[in-house]
GROMACS .gro file of C-alpha atoms in nm:
model
  431
    1UNK     CA    1   9.851  10.416   5.831
    2UNK     CA    2   9.912  10.777   5.747
    3UNK     CA    3  10.089  11.016   5.969
    4UNK     CA    4   9.749  11.209   6.048
    5UNK     CA    5   9.573  10.871   6.136
    6UNK     CA    6   9.886  10.767   6.341
    7UNK     CA    7   9.867  11.089   6.544
    8UNK     CA    8   9.513  11.064   6.605
    9UNK     CA    9   9.515  10.722   6.718
   10UNK     CA   10   9.789  10.788   6.970
   11UNK     CA   11   9.593  11.082   7.085
   12UNK     CA   12   9.270  10.902   7.085
   13UNK     CA   13   9.063  11.188   6.909
   14UNK     CA   14   8.887  11.212   6.595
   15UNK     CA   15   9.075  11.394   6.316
   16UNK     CA   16   8.799  11.665   6.293
   17UNK     CA   17   8.887  11.762   6.641
   18UNK     CA   18   9.226  11.858   6.570
   19UNK     CA   19   9.283  12.201   6.477
   20UNK     CA   20   9.672  12.166   6.456
   21UNK     CA   21   9.937  11.932   6.573
   22UNK     CA   22  10.313  11.885   6.521
   23UNK     CA   23  10.549  11.658   6.656
   24UNK     CA   24  10.921  11.648   6.742
   25UNK     CA   25  11.162  11.359   6.830
   26UNK     CA   26  11.427  11.421   7.102
   27UNK     CA   27  11.761  11.301   7.110
   28UNK     CA   28  11.666  11.043   7.391
   29UNK     CA   29  11.388  10.919   7.145
   30UNK     CA   30  11.101  11.088   7.355
   31UNK     CA   31  10.798  11.219   7.148
   32UNK     CA   32  10.672  11.590   7.198
   33UNK     CA   33  10.331  11.658   7.058
   34UNK     CA   34  10.201  12.025   7.032
   35UNK     CA   35   9.821  12.025   7.018
   36UNK     CA   36   9.542  12.245   6.960
   37UNK     CA   37   9.166  12.154   6.934
   38UNK     CA   38   8.902  12.269   6.679
   39UNK     CA   39   8.691  12.561   6.851
   40UNK     CA   40   8.342  12.496   6.910
   41UNK     CA   41   8.045  12.715   6.999
   42UNK     CA   42   8.047  12.695   7.408
   43UNK     CA   43   7.747  12.792   7.598
   44UNK     CA   44   7.769  12.926   7.940
   45UNK     CA   45   7.711  12.631   8.213
   46UNK     CA   46   7.504  12.888   8.417
   47UNK     CA   47   7.298  13.102   8.176
   48UNK     CA   48   7.346  12.916   7.866
   49UNK     CA   49   7.438  13.221   7.667
   50UNK     CA   50   7.720  13.207   7.379
   51UNK     CA   51   8.075  13.283   7.519
   52UNK     CA   52   8.392  13.403   7.378
   53UNK     CA   53   8.742  13.276   7.393
   54UNK     CA   54   8.933  13.439   7.660
   55UNK     CA   55   9.257  13.323   7.591
   56UNK     CA   56   9.493  13.015   7.572
   57UNK     CA   57   9.734  12.852   7.821
   58UNK     CA   58   9.962  12.571   7.775
   59UNK     CA   59   9.946  12.246   7.972
   60UNK     CA   60  10.226  11.990   7.967
   61UNK     CA   61  10.058  11.644   7.983
   62UNK     CA   62  10.234  11.292   8.038
   63UNK     CA   63  10.069  11.054   7.774
   64UNK     CA   64  10.230  10.715   7.827
   65UNK     CA   65  10.066  10.514   7.524
   66UNK     CA   66  10.380  10.395   7.366
   67UNK     CA   67  10.560  10.168   7.588
   68UNK     CA   68  10.918  10.231   7.683
   69UNK     CA   69  10.918  10.555   7.517
   70UNK     CA   70  10.831  10.875   7.664
   71UNK     CA   71  10.549  11.096   7.513
   72UNK     CA   72  10.452  11.448   7.617
   73UNK     CA   73  10.165  11.661   7.485
   74UNK     CA   74  10.158  12.027   7.513
   75UNK     CA   75   9.813  12.105   7.482
   76UNK     CA   76   9.708  12.471   7.396
   77UNK     CA   77   9.379  12.481   7.590
   78UNK     CA   78   9.112  12.768   7.541
   79UNK     CA   79   8.943  12.931   7.820
   80UNK     CA   80   8.607  13.066   7.762
   81UNK     CA   81   8.449  13.378   7.917
   82UNK     CA   82   8.078  13.449   7.943
   83UNK     CA   83   8.023  13.811   7.880
   84UNK     CA   84   7.672  13.807   8.090
   85UNK     CA   85   7.771  13.601   8.393
   86UNK     CA   86   8.146  13.683   8.352
   87UNK     CA   87   8.245  13.341   8.446
   88UNK     CA   88   8.525  13.161   8.269
   89UNK     CA   89   8.572  12.786   8.213
   90UNK     CA   90   8.826  12.554   8.016
   91UNK     CA   91   8.702  12.368   7.688
   92UNK     CA   92   8.641  11.994   7.720
   93UNK     CA   93   8.917  11.770   7.612
   94UNK     CA   94   8.970  11.392   7.553
   95UNK     CA   95   9.304  11.399   7.743
   96UNK     CA   96   9.210  11.478   8.103
   97UNK     CA   97   8.942  11.641   8.304
   98UNK     CA   98   9.149  11.752   8.631
   99UNK     CA   99   9.436  11.939   8.689
  100UNK     CA  100   9.663  11.642   8.706
  101UNK     CA  101   9.917  11.571   8.415
  102UNK     CA  102   9.848  11.215   8.339
  103UNK     CA  103   9.602  11.161   8.045
  104UNK     CA  104   9.313  10.917   8.067
  105UNK     CA  105   9.512  10.682   7.818
  106UNK     CA  106   9.815  10.684   8.039
  107UNK     CA  107   9.605  10.595   8.356
  108UNK     CA  108   9.404  10.336   8.173
  109UNK     CA  109   9.737  10.168   8.030
  110UNK     CA  110   9.898  10.165   8.391
  111UNK     CA  111   9.592  10.035   8.564
  112UNK     CA  112   9.525   9.780   8.313
  113UNK     CA  113   9.877   9.626   8.300
  114UNK     CA  114   9.858   9.604   8.691
  115UNK     CA  115   9.592   9.377   8.668
  116UNK     CA  116   9.830   9.089   8.561
  117UNK     CA  117   9.989   8.916   8.845
  118UNK     CA  118  10.331   8.924   8.682
  119UNK     CA  119  10.342   9.293   8.663
  120UNK     CA  120  10.497   9.513   8.949
  121UNK     CA  121  10.466   9.879   9.002
  122UNK     CA  122  10.851   9.920   8.921
  123UNK     CA  123  10.806   9.734   8.589
  124UNK     CA  124  10.481   9.919   8.507
  125UNK     CA  125  10.663  10.255   8.587
  126UNK     CA  126  10.959  10.167   8.408
  127UNK     CA  127  10.754  10.074   8.093
  128UNK     CA  128  10.539  10.381   8.087
  129UNK     CA  129  10.828  10.639   8.174
  130UNK     CA  130  10.662  10.708   8.501
  131UNK     CA  131  10.812  10.732   8.854
  132UNK     CA  132  10.727  10.455   9.100
  133UNK     CA  133  10.554  10.686   9.366
  134UNK     CA  134  10.337  10.811   9.040
  135UNK     CA  135  10.230  10.440   8.969
  136UNK     CA  136  10.151  10.388   9.351
  137UNK     CA  137   9.942  10.714   9.383
  138UNK     CA  138   9.777  10.630   9.062
  139UNK     CA  139   9.685  10.266   9.188
  140UNK     CA  140   9.559  10.387   9.534
  141UNK     CA  141   9.344  10.661   9.410
  142UNK     CA  142   9.167  10.469   9.137
  143UNK     CA  143   9.155  10.111   9.287
  144UNK     CA  144   8.947  10.055   9.596
  145UNK     CA  145   8.786   9.690   9.608
  146UNK     CA  146   8.521   9.668   9.849
  147UNK     CA  147   8.404   9.363  10.028
  148UNK     CA  148   8.177   9.129   9.853
  149UNK     CA  149   7.850   8.998  10.011
  150UNK     CA  150   7.912   8.666  10.213
  151UNK     CA  151   7.829   8.354  10.003
  152UNK     CA  152   7.644   8.033  10.071
  153UNK     CA  153   7.973   7.838  10.091
  154UNK     CA  154   8.222   8.024  10.244
  155UNK     CA  155   8.597   7.919  10.228
  156UNK     CA  156   8.840   8.035  10.482
  157UNK     CA  157   9.237   8.000  10.460
  158UNK     CA  158   9.523   8.235  10.561
  159UNK     CA  159   9.856   8.299  10.358
  160UNK     CA  160  10.185   8.407  10.502
  161UNK     CA  161  10.247   8.783  10.470
  162UNK     CA  162  10.557   8.870  10.688
  163UNK     CA  163  10.633   9.208  10.546
  164UNK     CA  164  10.275   9.351  10.628
  165UNK     CA  165  10.246   9.686  10.811
  166UNK     CA  166   9.996   9.506  11.041
  167UNK     CA  167  10.081   9.316  11.354
  168UNK     CA  168  10.017   8.966  11.225
  169UNK     CA  169  10.223   8.748  10.990
  170UNK     CA  170   9.928   8.591  10.838
  171UNK     CA  171   9.654   8.740  10.629
  172UNK     CA  172   9.321   8.564  10.620
  173UNK     CA  173   9.138   8.498  10.303
  174UNK     CA  174   8.754   8.474  10.246
  175UNK     CA  175   8.634   8.315   9.917
  176UNK     CA  176   8.314   8.206   9.753
  177UNK     CA  177   8.364   7.834   9.702
  178UNK     CA  178   8.079   7.810   9.440
  179UNK     CA  179   8.223   8.127   9.209
  180UNK     CA  180   8.598   8.120   9.299
  181UNK     CA  181   8.555   8.490   9.366
  182UNK     CA  182   8.754   8.635   9.657
  183UNK     CA  183   8.517   8.816   9.903
  184UNK     CA  184   8.768   8.993  10.123
  185UNK     CA  185   9.157   8.968  10.270
  186UNK     CA  186   9.179   9.060  10.645
  187UNK     CA  187   9.515   9.178  10.790
  188UNK     CA  188   9.492   8.919  11.035
  189UNK     CA  189   9.387   8.560  11.118
  190UNK     CA  190   9.383   8.622  11.509
  191UNK     CA  191   9.057   8.526  11.679
  192UNK     CA  192   9.007   8.895  11.820
  193UNK     CA  193   9.033   9.051  11.485
  194UNK     CA  194   8.785   8.801  11.304
  195UNK     CA  195   8.533   8.843  11.586
  196UNK     CA  196   8.571   9.226  11.543
  197UNK     CA  197   8.539   9.205  11.167
  198UNK     CA  198   8.213   8.960  11.177
  199UNK     CA  199   8.057   9.164  11.446
  200UNK     CA  200   8.064   9.467  11.244
  201UNK     CA  201   7.907   9.264  10.948
  202UNK     CA  202   7.626   9.158  11.177
  203UNK     CA  203   7.549   9.498  11.322
  204UNK     CA  204   7.565   9.688  10.973
  205UNK     CA  205   7.349   9.446  10.800
  206UNK     CA  206   7.088   9.350  11.075
  207UNK     CA  207   6.744   9.319  10.974
  208UNK     CA  208   6.566   9.405  11.318
  209UNK     CA  209   6.229   9.300  11.181
  210UNK     CA  210   6.334   8.984  11.045
  211UNK     CA  211   6.620   8.918  11.305
  212UNK     CA  212   6.858   8.828  11.032
  213UNK     CA  213   7.193   8.948  10.905
  214UNK     CA  214   7.419   8.895  10.620
  215UNK     CA  215   7.594   8.619  10.806
  216UNK     CA  216   7.291   8.417  10.788
  217UNK     CA  217   7.347   8.398  10.403
  218UNK     CA  218   7.631   8.138  10.503
  219UNK     CA  219   7.512   7.772  10.497
  220UNK     CA  220   7.856   7.603  10.493
  221UNK     CA  221   8.186   7.719  10.591
  222UNK     CA  222   8.513   7.524  10.472
  223UNK     CA  223   8.823   7.564  10.663
  224UNK     CA  224   9.163   7.392  10.715
  225UNK     CA  225   9.211   7.244  11.085
  226UNK     CA  226   9.281   7.554  11.253
  227UNK     CA  227   9.085   7.573  11.585
  228UNK     CA  228   9.006   7.961  11.559
  229UNK     CA  229   8.842   7.927  11.242
  230UNK     CA  230   8.621   7.656  11.382
  231UNK     CA  231   8.555   7.872  11.708
  232UNK     CA  232   8.471   8.173  11.517
  233UNK     CA  233   8.246   7.980  11.276
  234UNK     CA  234   8.046   7.829  11.551
  235UNK     CA  235   7.998   8.166  11.705
  236UNK     CA  236   7.891   8.349  11.398
  237UNK     CA  237   7.737   8.079  11.163
  238UNK     CA  238   7.577   7.867  11.415
  239UNK     CA  239   7.331   7.731  11.166
  240UNK     CA  240   7.611   7.667  10.897
  241UNK     CA  241   7.786   7.332  10.885
  242UNK     CA  242   8.171   7.348  10.924
  243UNK     CA  243   8.381   7.137  10.696
  244UNK     CA  244   8.737   7.023  10.744
  245UNK     CA  245   8.917   7.067  10.411
  246UNK     CA  246   8.980   6.725  10.286
  247UNK     CA  247   9.323   6.832  10.119
  248UNK     CA  248   9.474   6.933  10.457
  249UNK     CA  249   9.328   6.589  10.629
  250UNK     CA  250   9.520   6.414  10.376
  251UNK     CA  251   9.834   6.619  10.401
  252UNK     CA  252   9.833   6.537  10.806
  253UNK     CA  253   9.808   6.181  10.693
  254UNK     CA  254  10.086   6.149  10.433
  255UNK     CA  255  10.307   6.381  10.659
  256UNK     CA  256  10.255   6.090  10.940
  257UNK     CA  257  10.316   5.824  10.704
  258UNK     CA  258  10.662   6.014  10.582
  259UNK     CA  259  10.741   6.000  10.968
  260UNK     CA  260  10.702   5.604  10.965
  261UNK     CA  261  10.937   5.575  10.664
  262UNK     CA  262  11.190   5.780  10.827
  263UNK     CA  263  11.188   5.592  11.134
  264UNK     CA  264  11.256   5.278  10.960
  265UNK     CA  265  11.541   5.465  10.750
  266UNK     CA  266  11.711   5.555  11.105
  267UNK     CA  267  11.658   5.203  11.260
  268UNK     CA  268  11.816   5.012  10.960
  269UNK     CA  269  12.190   4.969  10.966
  270UNK     CA  270  12.167   4.809  10.602
  271UNK     CA  271  12.305   5.078  10.341
  272UNK     CA  272  12.112   4.867  10.077
  273UNK     CA  273  11.768   4.937  10.261
  274UNK     CA  274  11.877   5.323  10.353
  275UNK     CA  275  11.945   5.353   9.972
  276UNK     CA  276  11.601   5.198   9.871
  277UNK     CA  277  11.413   5.397  10.136
  278UNK     CA  278  11.583   5.727  10.036
  279UNK     CA  279  11.585   5.678   9.664
  280UNK     CA  280  11.259   5.499   9.588
  281UNK     CA  281  11.033   5.684   9.833
  282UNK     CA  282  10.800   5.751   9.554
  283UNK     CA  283  10.696   5.391   9.541
  284UNK     CA  284  10.446   5.466   9.848
  285UNK     CA  285  10.287   5.730   9.680
  286UNK     CA  286   9.898   5.684   9.606
  287UNK     CA  287   9.814   5.543   9.259
  288UNK     CA  288  10.185   5.525   9.174
  289UNK     CA  289  10.228   5.284   8.879
  290UNK     CA  290  10.453   5.009   8.988
  291UNK     CA  291  10.453   4.749   8.703
  292UNK     CA  292  10.711   4.929   8.498
  293UNK     CA  293  10.974   4.731   8.294
  294UNK     CA  294  11.227   4.573   8.533
  295UNK     CA  295  11.577   4.757   8.518
  296UNK     CA  296  11.908   4.625   8.661
  297UNK     CA  297  11.976   4.761   9.020
  298UNK     CA  298  12.350   4.746   9.106
  299UNK     CA  299  12.276   4.750   9.496
  300UNK     CA  300  12.027   4.444   9.470
  301UNK     CA  301  12.240   4.285   9.196
  302UNK     CA  302  11.929   4.188   8.971
  303UNK     CA  303  11.631   4.337   8.769
  304UNK     CA  304  11.363   4.478   8.968
  305UNK     CA  305  11.056   4.697   8.898
  306UNK     CA  306  10.913   4.940   9.163
  307UNK     CA  307  10.680   4.694   9.278
  308UNK     CA  308  10.960   4.447   9.343
  309UNK     CA  309  11.145   4.732   9.545
  310UNK     CA  310  10.820   4.800   9.759
  311UNK     CA  311  10.772   4.455   9.831
  312UNK     CA  312  11.129   4.417   9.959
  313UNK     CA  313  11.079   4.682  10.186
  314UNK     CA  314  10.756   4.580  10.323
  315UNK     CA  315  10.914   4.226  10.399
  316UNK     CA  316  11.186   4.389  10.613
  317UNK     CA  317  10.975   4.656  10.759
  318UNK     CA  318  10.639   4.521  10.876
  319UNK     CA  319  10.539   4.879  11.036
  320UNK     CA  320  10.601   5.035  10.691
  321UNK     CA  321  10.342   4.801  10.514
  322UNK     CA  322  10.082   4.849  10.787
  323UNK     CA  323  10.118   5.213  10.768
  324UNK     CA  324  10.099   5.216  10.406
  325UNK     CA  325   9.786   5.004  10.401
  326UNK     CA  326   9.622   5.226  10.664
  327UNK     CA  327   9.721   5.547  10.440
  328UNK     CA  328   9.552   5.372  10.126
  329UNK     CA  329   9.253   5.286  10.321
  330UNK     CA  330   9.175   5.634  10.423
  331UNK     CA  331   9.267   5.785  10.077
  332UNK     CA  332   9.042   5.539   9.911
  333UNK     CA  333   8.775   5.632  10.181
  334UNK     CA  334   8.814   5.992  10.121
  335UNK     CA  335   8.765   5.948   9.752
  336UNK     CA  336   8.480   5.691   9.734
  337UNK     CA  337   8.255   5.761  10.046
  338UNK     CA  338   7.956   5.959  10.041
  339UNK     CA  339   7.795   6.195  10.292
  340UNK     CA  340   7.534   5.903  10.386
  341UNK     CA  341   7.800   5.642  10.399
  342UNK     CA  342   8.083   5.825  10.560
  343UNK     CA  343   7.982   5.819  10.935
  344UNK     CA  344   8.000   5.455  10.965
  345UNK     CA  345   8.317   5.414  10.759
  346UNK     CA  346   8.474   5.699  10.943
  347UNK     CA  347   8.414   5.561  11.296
  348UNK     CA  348   8.607   5.224  11.144
  349UNK     CA  349   8.887   5.429  11.009
  350UNK     CA  350   8.909   5.576  11.361
  351UNK     CA  351   8.911   5.233  11.522
  352UNK     CA  352   9.178   5.120  11.288
  353UNK     CA  353   9.425   5.393  11.336
  354UNK     CA  354   9.385   5.368  11.737
  355UNK     CA  355   9.455   4.990  11.720
  356UNK     CA  356   9.747   5.022  11.482
  357UNK     CA  357  10.027   5.041  11.731
  358UNK     CA  358  10.199   5.290  11.501
  359UNK     CA  359  10.292   5.577  11.727
  360UNK     CA  360  10.339   5.813  11.420
  361UNK     CA  361   9.967   5.784  11.353
  362UNK     CA  362   9.871   5.865  11.706
  363UNK     CA  363   9.854   6.238  11.575
  364UNK     CA  364   9.632   6.151  11.287
  365UNK     CA  365   9.398   5.935  11.512
  366UNK     CA  366   9.358   6.252  11.736
  367UNK     CA  367   9.282   6.450  11.429
  368UNK     CA  368   9.021   6.233  11.320
  369UNK     CA  369   8.848   6.225  11.681
  370UNK     CA  370   8.881   6.603  11.739
  371UNK     CA  371   8.735   6.697  11.369
  372UNK     CA  372   8.512   6.401  11.342
  373UNK     CA  373   8.173   6.614  11.245
  374UNK     CA  374   8.370   6.866  11.034
  375UNK     CA  375   8.529   6.560  10.825
  376UNK     CA  376   8.185   6.412  10.777
  377UNK     CA  377   8.044   6.759  10.696
  378UNK     CA  378   8.315   6.771  10.403
  379UNK     CA  379   8.152   6.529  10.206
  380UNK     CA  380   7.853   6.753  10.130
  381UNK     CA  381   7.828   6.809   9.743
  382UNK     CA  382   7.707   7.145   9.626
  383UNK     CA  383   7.645   7.169   9.250
  384UNK     CA  384   7.832   6.844   9.178
  385UNK     CA  385   8.160   6.942   9.357
  386UNK     CA  386   8.243   6.829   9.712
  387UNK     CA  387   8.309   7.106   9.947
  388UNK     CA  388   8.681   7.193   9.977
  389UNK     CA  389   8.950   7.463   9.953
  390UNK     CA  390   9.076   7.388   9.613
  391UNK     CA  391   8.977   7.708   9.466
  392UNK     CA  392   9.173   7.870   9.769
  393UNK     CA  393   9.488   7.680   9.705
  394UNK     CA  394   9.486   7.812   9.341
  395UNK     CA  395   9.425   8.159   9.480
  396UNK     CA  396   9.735   8.124   9.715
  397UNK     CA  397   9.933   8.030   9.437
  398UNK     CA  398   9.871   8.336   9.271
  399UNK     CA  399   9.907   8.550   9.564
  400UNK     CA  400  10.246   8.399   9.618
  401UNK     CA  401  10.339   8.492   9.272
  402UNK     CA  402  10.252   8.859   9.322
  403UNK     CA  403  10.432   8.879   9.620
  404UNK     CA  404  10.744   8.694   9.506
  405UNK     CA  405  10.747   8.925   9.194
  406UNK     CA  406  10.722   9.228   9.425
  407UNK     CA  407  10.986   9.115   9.652
  408UNK     CA  408  10.734   9.153   9.936
  409UNK     CA  409  10.457   9.406  10.004
  410UNK     CA  410  10.442   9.618  10.303
  411UNK     CA  411  10.127   9.863  10.290
  412UNK     CA  412   9.857   9.618  10.382
  413UNK     CA  413   9.576   9.851  10.226
  414UNK     CA  414   9.737   9.858   9.884
  415UNK     CA  415   9.848   9.490   9.904
  416UNK     CA  416   9.463   9.400   9.985
  417UNK     CA  417   9.344   9.603   9.673
  418UNK     CA  418   9.609   9.461   9.447
  419UNK     CA  419   9.538   9.115   9.536
  420UNK     CA  420   9.168   9.150   9.504
  421UNK     CA  421   9.224   9.337   9.191
  422UNK     CA  422   9.424   9.056   9.037
  423UNK     CA  423   9.244   8.747   9.161
  424UNK     CA  424   8.881   8.870   9.091
  425UNK     CA  425   8.824   8.912   8.705
  426UNK     CA  426   8.539   9.122   8.754
  427UNK     CA  427   8.720   9.382   9.009
  428UNK     CA  428   8.825   9.692   8.815
  429UNK     CA  429   8.948  10.038   8.862
  430UNK     CA  430   8.722  10.352   8.829
  431UNK     CA  431   8.848  10.687   8.661
   0.00000   0.00000   0.00000
């Protein structure tokens, strides 16, 4: 690449547009470019008469196209004057169309890099030789993500946001289950705020003739077992089916089984059983491969595989065996049943947990009773996929990464825009 091609590439201009250009490298490695564009015939924007060059003035522009290396353009900008209207105006240029100092290319580079979850305002500022406050102002000015239309299948969840300048420690996430697109991020999951938010949508989108609003788009609402979400869904989406996310149901089940194992651990005086219950707790995981090659175990004094260890624990802790069988029964039910078969099977499962005599499962029995209809609804299949919050969980991991990298985010408006900007591929900036 020739020197001329290199300069025009950096400036993002055509060679014929440059009248003159010179460069200098400072001791700190920064680059200074002095640029003058080719003069063209300019017509008055008012009377369309030919104009004359009225003078030049130098503009200092920050042009961060080279990462980790400062680049400044001293641009000799012409000013034209109409002899008839006596108005004056500046020549158009490819660098900038405002009174700011940052060029289009600089803005584009900064905003493009902030699209990545790993990038922080500090790292981008350092990379492009800008101040952090400049990057923040640039982001706030050019990234303003609007709420999306409420979808057919709406997933609702929350994320811990303790450093927010809002009054809640949790933000509320609205997501389109079918596309994985984040609809909106709200500063609070409190009932009062959700009621206010959805009421405003209903008022603004209400069609008085048809007596419908945007809320009527929603046919299914997928939630974790947070009572407020169910209450709000029943109020604002009365025609929609509320679905309890199966992941959260199973989490309650596995947590309760863990409590059974810990009770067995506390109740035994045998150091061997304590060792087995602690070291080999993974033998109780669902679909765990147990028929591995036996290995010699010093505590037991013989060769055993995972299945042998589990059988030993089952023989000495009948409650643990009963709890395991109940856990596996529900997990298999959750995997194999359909919307047509689940009502009868779920009722059978509720009876089994009620009569199990295992106190740790009282909580899960109550959960199955209280969320009976919502659990059944969660077996609905849309476009070949069972309704759940799996998309939401993947988004939550990305949110966690962004917050962790930033060491916390306080300004909620900026945080909301950054999260939506990063999470939704189609959300972009405007220059």
